[in-house]
mmCIF file of C-alpha atoms in Angstrom:
data_model
loop_
_atom_site.group_PDB
_atom_site.id
_atom_site.type_symbol
_atom_site.label_atom_id
_atom_site.label_comp_id
_atom_site.label_asym_id
_atom_site.label_seq_id
_atom_site.Cartn_x
_atom_site.Cartn_y
_atom_site.Cartn_z
ATOM 1 C CA ALA A 554 -13.946 18.404 18.798
ATOM 2 C CA GLU A 555 -12.664 21.532 21.064
ATOM 3 C CA ARG A 556 -10.162 22.157 18.108
ATOM 4 C CA PHE A 557 -9.464 21.134 14.465
ATOM 5 C CA GLU A 558 -6.587 18.420 14.201
ATOM 6 C CA HIS A 559 -5.517 15.699 12.181
ATOM 7 C CA ALA A 560 -4.551 11.971 12.621
ATOM 8 C CA ILE A 561 -3.849 8.934 10.632
ATOM 9 C CA HIS A 562 -6.321 6.172 10.479
ATOM 10 C CA VAL A 563 -6.022 3.225 8.530
ATOM 11 C CA VAL A 564 -8.754 1.904 6.412
ATOM 12 C CA GLU A 565 -8.803 -1.444 4.482
ATOM 13 C CA GLY A 566 -5.111 -1.440 4.673
ATOM 14 C CA GLN A 567 -4.944 2.257 3.532
ATOM 15 C CA ARG A 568 -3.126 5.294 5.693
ATOM 16 C CA SER A 569 -5.270 8.573 5.723
ATOM 17 C CA LEU A 570 -4.649 11.518 7.409
ATOM 18 C CA LEU A 571 -8.125 12.460 8.220
ATOM 19 C CA GLY A 572 -9.256 16.046 10.089
ATOM 20 C CA ASN A 573 -11.717 16.159 12.965
ATOM 21 C CA GLY A 574 -13.787 18.642 10.827
ATOM 22 C CA PRO A 575 -17.510 18.065 9.733
ATOM 23 C CA ASP A 576 -16.382 17.635 6.407
ATOM 24 C CA MET A 577 -18.077 14.605 4.827
ATOM 25 C CA ILE A 578 -15.511 13.424 2.621
ATOM 26 C CA ILE A 579 -13.030 12.988 5.390
ATOM 27 C CA ALA A 580 -14.896 10.397 7.546
ATOM 28 C CA VAL A 581 -13.516 7.146 7.730
ATOM 29 C CA ASP A 582 -16.219 5.285 6.707
ATOM 30 C CA ALA A 583 -16.200 7.374 3.893
ATOM 31 C CA VAL A 584 -12.623 6.502 2.728
ATOM 32 C CA ALA A 585 -13.433 3.456 2.397
ATOM 33 C CA TRP A 586 -16.099 3.309 0.215
ATOM 34 C CA LEU A 587 -15.659 6.785 -2.070
ATOM 35 C CA GLY A 588 -14.941 6.436 -5.673
ATOM 36 C CA ALA A 589 -14.931 2.334 -4.994
ATOM 37 C CA GLU A 590 -17.009 1.793 -7.987
ATOM 38 C CA THR A 591 -14.787 4.052 -10.221
ATOM 39 C CA LEU A 592 -11.280 2.126 -8.790
ATOM 40 C CA LYS A 593 -13.070 -0.840 -9.487
ATOM 41 C CA LEU A 594 -13.405 0.365 -13.434
ATOM 42 C CA ALA A 595 -10.353 1.919 -13.103
ATOM 43 C CA GLN A 596 -8.404 -1.423 -12.182
ATOM 44 C CA HIS A 597 -10.846 -3.007 -15.508
ATOM 45 C CA VAL A 598 -9.148 -0.724 -17.835
ATOM 46 C CA LEU A 599 -5.605 -0.970 -16.742
ATOM 47 C CA LEU A 600 -5.693 -4.408 -17.003
ATOM 48 C CA GLY A 601 -2.953 -6.077 -18.032
ATOM 49 C CA ILE A 602 -0.805 -2.825 -18.562
ATOM 50 C CA ASP A 603 2.716 -2.259 -17.759
ATOM 51 C CA HIS A 604 4.203 1.187 -16.239
ATOM 52 C CA PRO A 605 0.500 2.835 -16.326
ATOM 53 C CA VAL A 606 0.010 6.561 -16.458
ATOM 54 C CA ILE A 607 -3.136 7.812 -14.844
ATOM 55 C CA LEU A 608 -4.062 11.831 -14.669
ATOM 56 C CA ASP A 609 -6.361 12.660 -11.444
ATOM 57 C CA ALA A 610 -8.415 15.962 -11.999
ATOM 58 C CA GLY A 611 -9.673 17.052 -8.912
ATOM 59 C CA ALA A 612 -8.063 14.500 -6.646
ATOM 60 C CA ASN A 613 -9.621 16.233 -3.129
ATOM 61 C CA LEU A 614 -7.511 14.202 -0.221
ATOM 62 C CA GLY A 615 -6.159 11.204 -2.610
ATOM 63 C CA ALA A 616 -9.562 9.106 -1.882
ATOM 64 C CA PHE A 617 -8.967 7.953 -5.766
ATOM 65 C CA ALA A 618 -5.464 8.422 -6.485
ATOM 66 C CA VAL A 619 -4.061 6.486 -3.207
ATOM 67 C CA PRO A 620 -5.739 3.409 -3.962
ATOM 68 C CA VAL A 621 -5.222 3.472 -7.744
ATOM 69 C CA GLY A 622 -1.667 4.512 -7.445
ATOM 70 C CA LEU A 623 -1.263 1.207 -4.723
ATOM 71 C CA HIS A 624 -3.000 -0.683 -7.214
ATOM 72 C CA VAL A 625 -0.420 0.166 -9.582
ATOM 73 C CA LEU A 626 2.090 0.195 -7.649
ATOM 74 C CA PRO A 627 3.227 -3.633 -8.498
ATOM 75 C CA VAL A 628 3.805 -2.695 -12.282
ATOM 76 C CA HIS A 629 5.671 0.599 -11.762
ATOM 77 C CA GLY A 630 2.655 2.967 -12.431
ATOM 78 C CA ARG A 631 2.841 6.507 -12.269
ATOM 79 C CA VAL A 632 -0.101 8.828 -10.924
ATOM 80 C CA TYR A 633 -0.222 12.374 -11.449
ATOM 81 C CA ALA A 634 -2.971 13.656 -9.306
ATOM 82 C CA PHE A 635 -4.081 18.053 -9.470
ATOM 83 C CA GLU A 636 -5.609 19.816 -6.606
ATOM 84 C CA ALA A 637 -6.770 23.622 -7.020
ATOM 85 C CA GLN A 638 -7.162 23.864 -2.951
ATOM 86 C CA ARG A 639 -4.111 24.288 -1.262
ATOM 87 C CA GLN A 640 -5.541 23.181 2.290
ATOM 88 C CA ILE A 641 -6.921 20.034 0.587
ATOM 89 C CA TYR A 642 -3.627 19.737 -1.799
ATOM 90 C CA TYR A 643 -1.444 19.218 1.636
ATOM 91 C CA GLN A 644 -3.613 16.446 2.881
ATOM 92 C CA LEU A 645 -3.182 14.790 -0.897
ATOM 93 C CA CYS A 646 0.531 15.145 -0.163
ATOM 94 C CA ALA A 647 0.475 13.486 2.987
ATOM 95 C CA ASN A 648 -2.029 10.695 2.114
ATOM 96 C CA LEU A 649 0.547 9.908 -1.049
ATOM 97 C CA LEU A 650 3.703 9.999 1.601
ATOM 98 C CA ILE A 651 2.475 7.874 4.184
ATOM 99 C CA ASN A 652 0.852 5.194 1.819
ATOM 100 C CA GLY A 653 4.812 5.157 0.211
ATOM 101 C CA LEU A 654 3.482 6.295 -3.557
ATOM 102 C CA MET A 655 6.851 7.703 -4.573
ATOM 103 C CA ASP A 656 5.551 7.486 -8.359
ATOM 104 C CA CYS A 657 2.690 9.894 -7.576
ATOM 105 C CA HIS A 658 3.265 13.605 -8.315
ATOM 106 C CA ALA A 659 0.905 16.051 -7.009
ATOM 107 C CA MET A 660 0.545 19.593 -8.125
ATOM 108 C CA ASN A 661 -1.324 22.588 -6.353
ATOM 109 C CA LEU A 662 -3.150 24.215 -9.848
ATOM 110 C CA ALA A 663 -6.356 23.990 -11.723
ATOM 111 C CA VAL A 664 -6.428 22.287 -15.351
ATOM 112 C CA GLY A 665 -8.692 24.069 -18.039
ATOM 113 C CA ALA A 666 -8.296 25.133 -21.791
ATOM 114 C CA VAL A 667 -5.778 28.152 -21.094
ATOM 115 C CA HIS A 668 -2.951 29.306 -19.124
ATOM 116 C CA GLY A 669 -4.063 32.079 -16.523
ATOM 117 C CA GLN A 670 -4.832 32.340 -12.884
ATOM 118 C CA ILE A 671 -7.941 30.949 -11.125
ATOM 119 C CA ASP A 672 -9.498 32.704 -7.565
ATOM 120 C CA VAL A 673 -9.938 29.667 -5.543
ATOM 121 C CA PRO A 674 -11.582 30.387 -2.159
ATOM 122 C CA VAL A 675 -9.895 29.213 0.778
ATOM 123 C CA LEU A 676 -12.541 27.612 3.271
ATOM 124 C CA ASP A 677 -12.719 26.895 6.838
ATOM 125 C CA LEU A 678 -11.863 23.305 7.290
ATOM 126 C CA ALA A 679 -12.841 23.212 10.871
ATOM 127 C CA ARG A 680 -16.414 24.348 9.731
ATOM 128 C CA GLU A 681 -16.938 22.986 6.193
ATOM 129 C CA ARG A 682 -19.085 19.812 5.610
ATOM 130 C CA ASN A 683 -18.450 19.245 2.146
ATOM 131 C CA ALA A 684 -15.015 20.836 1.086
ATOM 132 C CA GLY A 685 -15.217 18.815 -2.467
ATOM 133 C CA ALA A 686 -18.221 20.043 -3.286
ATOM 134 C CA LEU A 687 -16.446 23.962 -4.099
ATOM 135 C CA THR A 688 -16.990 25.324 -7.286
ATOM 136 C CA LEU A 689 -14.435 27.312 -8.983
ATOM 137 C CA SER A 690 -16.791 29.056 -11.481
ATOM 138 C CA ALA A 691 -17.302 32.593 -10.220
ATOM 139 C CA GLU A 692 -20.700 32.564 -11.672
ATOM 140 C CA VAL A 693 -22.017 29.419 -9.786
ATOM 141 C CA ARG A 694 -20.634 30.853 -6.703
ATOM 142 C CA ALA A 695 -22.648 33.897 -7.516
ATOM 143 C CA LEU A 696 -25.746 31.956 -7.896
ATOM 144 C CA LEU A 697 -25.300 29.577 -4.687
ATOM 145 C CA LYS A 698 -24.880 33.283 -2.518
ATOM 146 C CA THR A 699 -27.718 34.109 -3.897
ATOM 147 C CA LEU A 700 -29.921 31.313 -3.075
ATOM 148 C CA LYS A 701 -28.013 30.185 0.123
ATOM 149 C CA THR A 702 -30.738 29.563 2.963
ATOM 150 C CA SER A 703 -30.878 27.081 5.785
ATOM 151 C CA GLU A 704 -33.388 25.523 4.032
ATOM 152 C CA SER A 705 -32.004 24.745 1.032
ATOM 153 C CA GLY A 706 -29.079 22.771 2.460
ATOM 154 C CA LEU A 707 -26.668 24.399 0.509
ATOM 155 C CA SER A 708 -25.666 25.990 3.911
ATOM 156 C CA ALA A 709 -23.387 22.882 3.299
ATOM 157 C CA ILE A 710 -20.883 24.745 1.219
ATOM 158 C CA THR A 711 -18.896 27.811 2.889
ATOM 159 C CA LEU A 712 -19.140 30.849 0.593
ATOM 160 C CA SER A 713 -15.585 32.370 1.983
ATOM 161 C CA ASP A 714 -14.569 35.928 1.178
ATOM 162 C CA ARG A 715 -11.254 34.983 1.283
ATOM 163 C CA PHE A 716 -9.586 33.353 -1.949
ATOM 164 C CA GLU A 717 -5.906 32.602 -2.934
ATOM 165 C CA PRO A 718 -5.046 33.061 -6.828
ATOM 166 C CA MET A 719 -3.915 29.703 -8.438
ATOM 167 C CA PRO A 720 -2.147 28.844 -11.924
ATOM 168 C CA LEU A 721 -4.145 27.437 -14.518
ATOM 169 C CA LYS A 722 -3.082 25.072 -16.859
ATOM 170 C CA PRO A 723 -3.957 22.759 -20.202
ATOM 171 C CA LEU A 724 -3.164 19.206 -19.526
ATOM 172 C CA ASP A 725 -1.469 19.411 -22.814
ATOM 173 C CA ASP A 726 1.027 21.726 -21.663
ATOM 174 C CA LEU A 727 2.423 20.079 -19.036
ATOM 175 C CA HIS A 728 5.014 17.657 -20.813
ATOM 176 C CA LEU A 729 3.325 14.417 -18.795
ATOM 177 C CA PRO A 730 3.595 11.004 -20.544
ATOM 178 C CA LEU A 731 0.948 9.975 -22.494
ATOM 179 C CA ALA A 732 -1.716 8.780 -20.245
ATOM 180 C CA HIS A 733 -3.779 5.539 -20.243
ATOM 181 C CA LEU A 734 -6.637 6.513 -18.036
ATOM 182 C CA LEU A 735 -8.134 9.875 -16.594
ATOM 183 C CA LYS A 736 -10.000 10.776 -14.269
ATOM 184 C CA ILE A 737 -12.118 14.067 -13.978
ATOM 185 C CA ASP A 738 -14.036 15.094 -10.938
ATOM 186 C CA VAL A 739 -13.999 19.056 -10.907
ATOM 187 C CA GLU A 740 -17.800 19.400 -8.766
ATOM 188 C CA GLY A 741 -19.578 22.031 -11.089
ATOM 189 C CA MET A 742 -16.898 22.892 -13.485
ATOM 190 C CA ASP A 743 -16.996 19.754 -16.156
ATOM 191 C CA GLY A 744 -19.664 21.473 -18.147
ATOM 192 C CA LYS A 745 -17.606 24.974 -18.316
ATOM 193 C CA SER A 746 -14.009 23.411 -18.253
ATOM 194 C CA ASP A 747 -12.140 21.802 -21.783
ATOM 195 C CA VAL A 748 -9.980 19.695 -20.339
ATOM 196 C CA ARG A 749 -7.956 18.440 -23.258
ATOM 197 C CA LEU A 750 -5.651 15.355 -23.381
ATOM 198 C CA GLN A 751 -3.733 13.471 -26.013
ATOM 199 C CA CYS A 752 -3.861 9.940 -24.592
ATOM 200 C CA ALA A 753 -2.748 7.127 -25.638
ATOM 201 C CA ARG A 754 -3.524 2.998 -24.879
ATOM 202 C CA ASP A 755 -1.648 0.280 -26.619
ATOM 203 C CA SER A 756 -1.349 2.867 -29.518
ATOM 204 C CA SER A 757 -4.909 3.467 -29.249
ATOM 205 C CA GLU A 758 -6.894 6.024 -27.924
ATOM 206 C CA GLY A 759 -6.829 5.885 -23.643
ATOM 207 C CA ASP A 760 -10.104 6.168 -21.404
ATOM 208 C CA VAL A 761 -11.638 8.929 -19.593
ATOM 209 C CA LEU A 762 -13.073 8.237 -16.402
#
């Protein structure tokens, strides 16, 4: 494409605002299958629950938040979706809006064990091939920069020198309703981040995907 722009596509009844860049996640076909197995498991976990609450940490453009939001819409469910990349967060908000998910809440922040701030690289979505593979770990980014070669395949990640500060907050301190399900997809941060949450399901512990 001569310039980067967005358009709305309909994939299996779900509206998706997608860009025309090379990112593998924004491909129309990818929206149809991305997270399909996770969604099936989530539907099983939420079976028979009225007013379910789902938390989505690392929501990206809503490939999970939108279909699970549509799934729980008839039972008045709520989804709280967190995305740290500002540009992707805007896309997430648009996808929730155009699918009529008024009880799905998007938040532009990072979640972790402590209050603070984290630097989030600003990627060039016109060139980026996998914005979802971005790590927020400075140590991992430094390692990638050292190893990055055209032969390694790591060149798919744009190692930007531009950063934006983003709030970092524990989920416990956001005063959200007790969750029935927590989905975490934080790409390289799962071994470093202590994402703490008090979950409940029918007076017992909640489920984490």
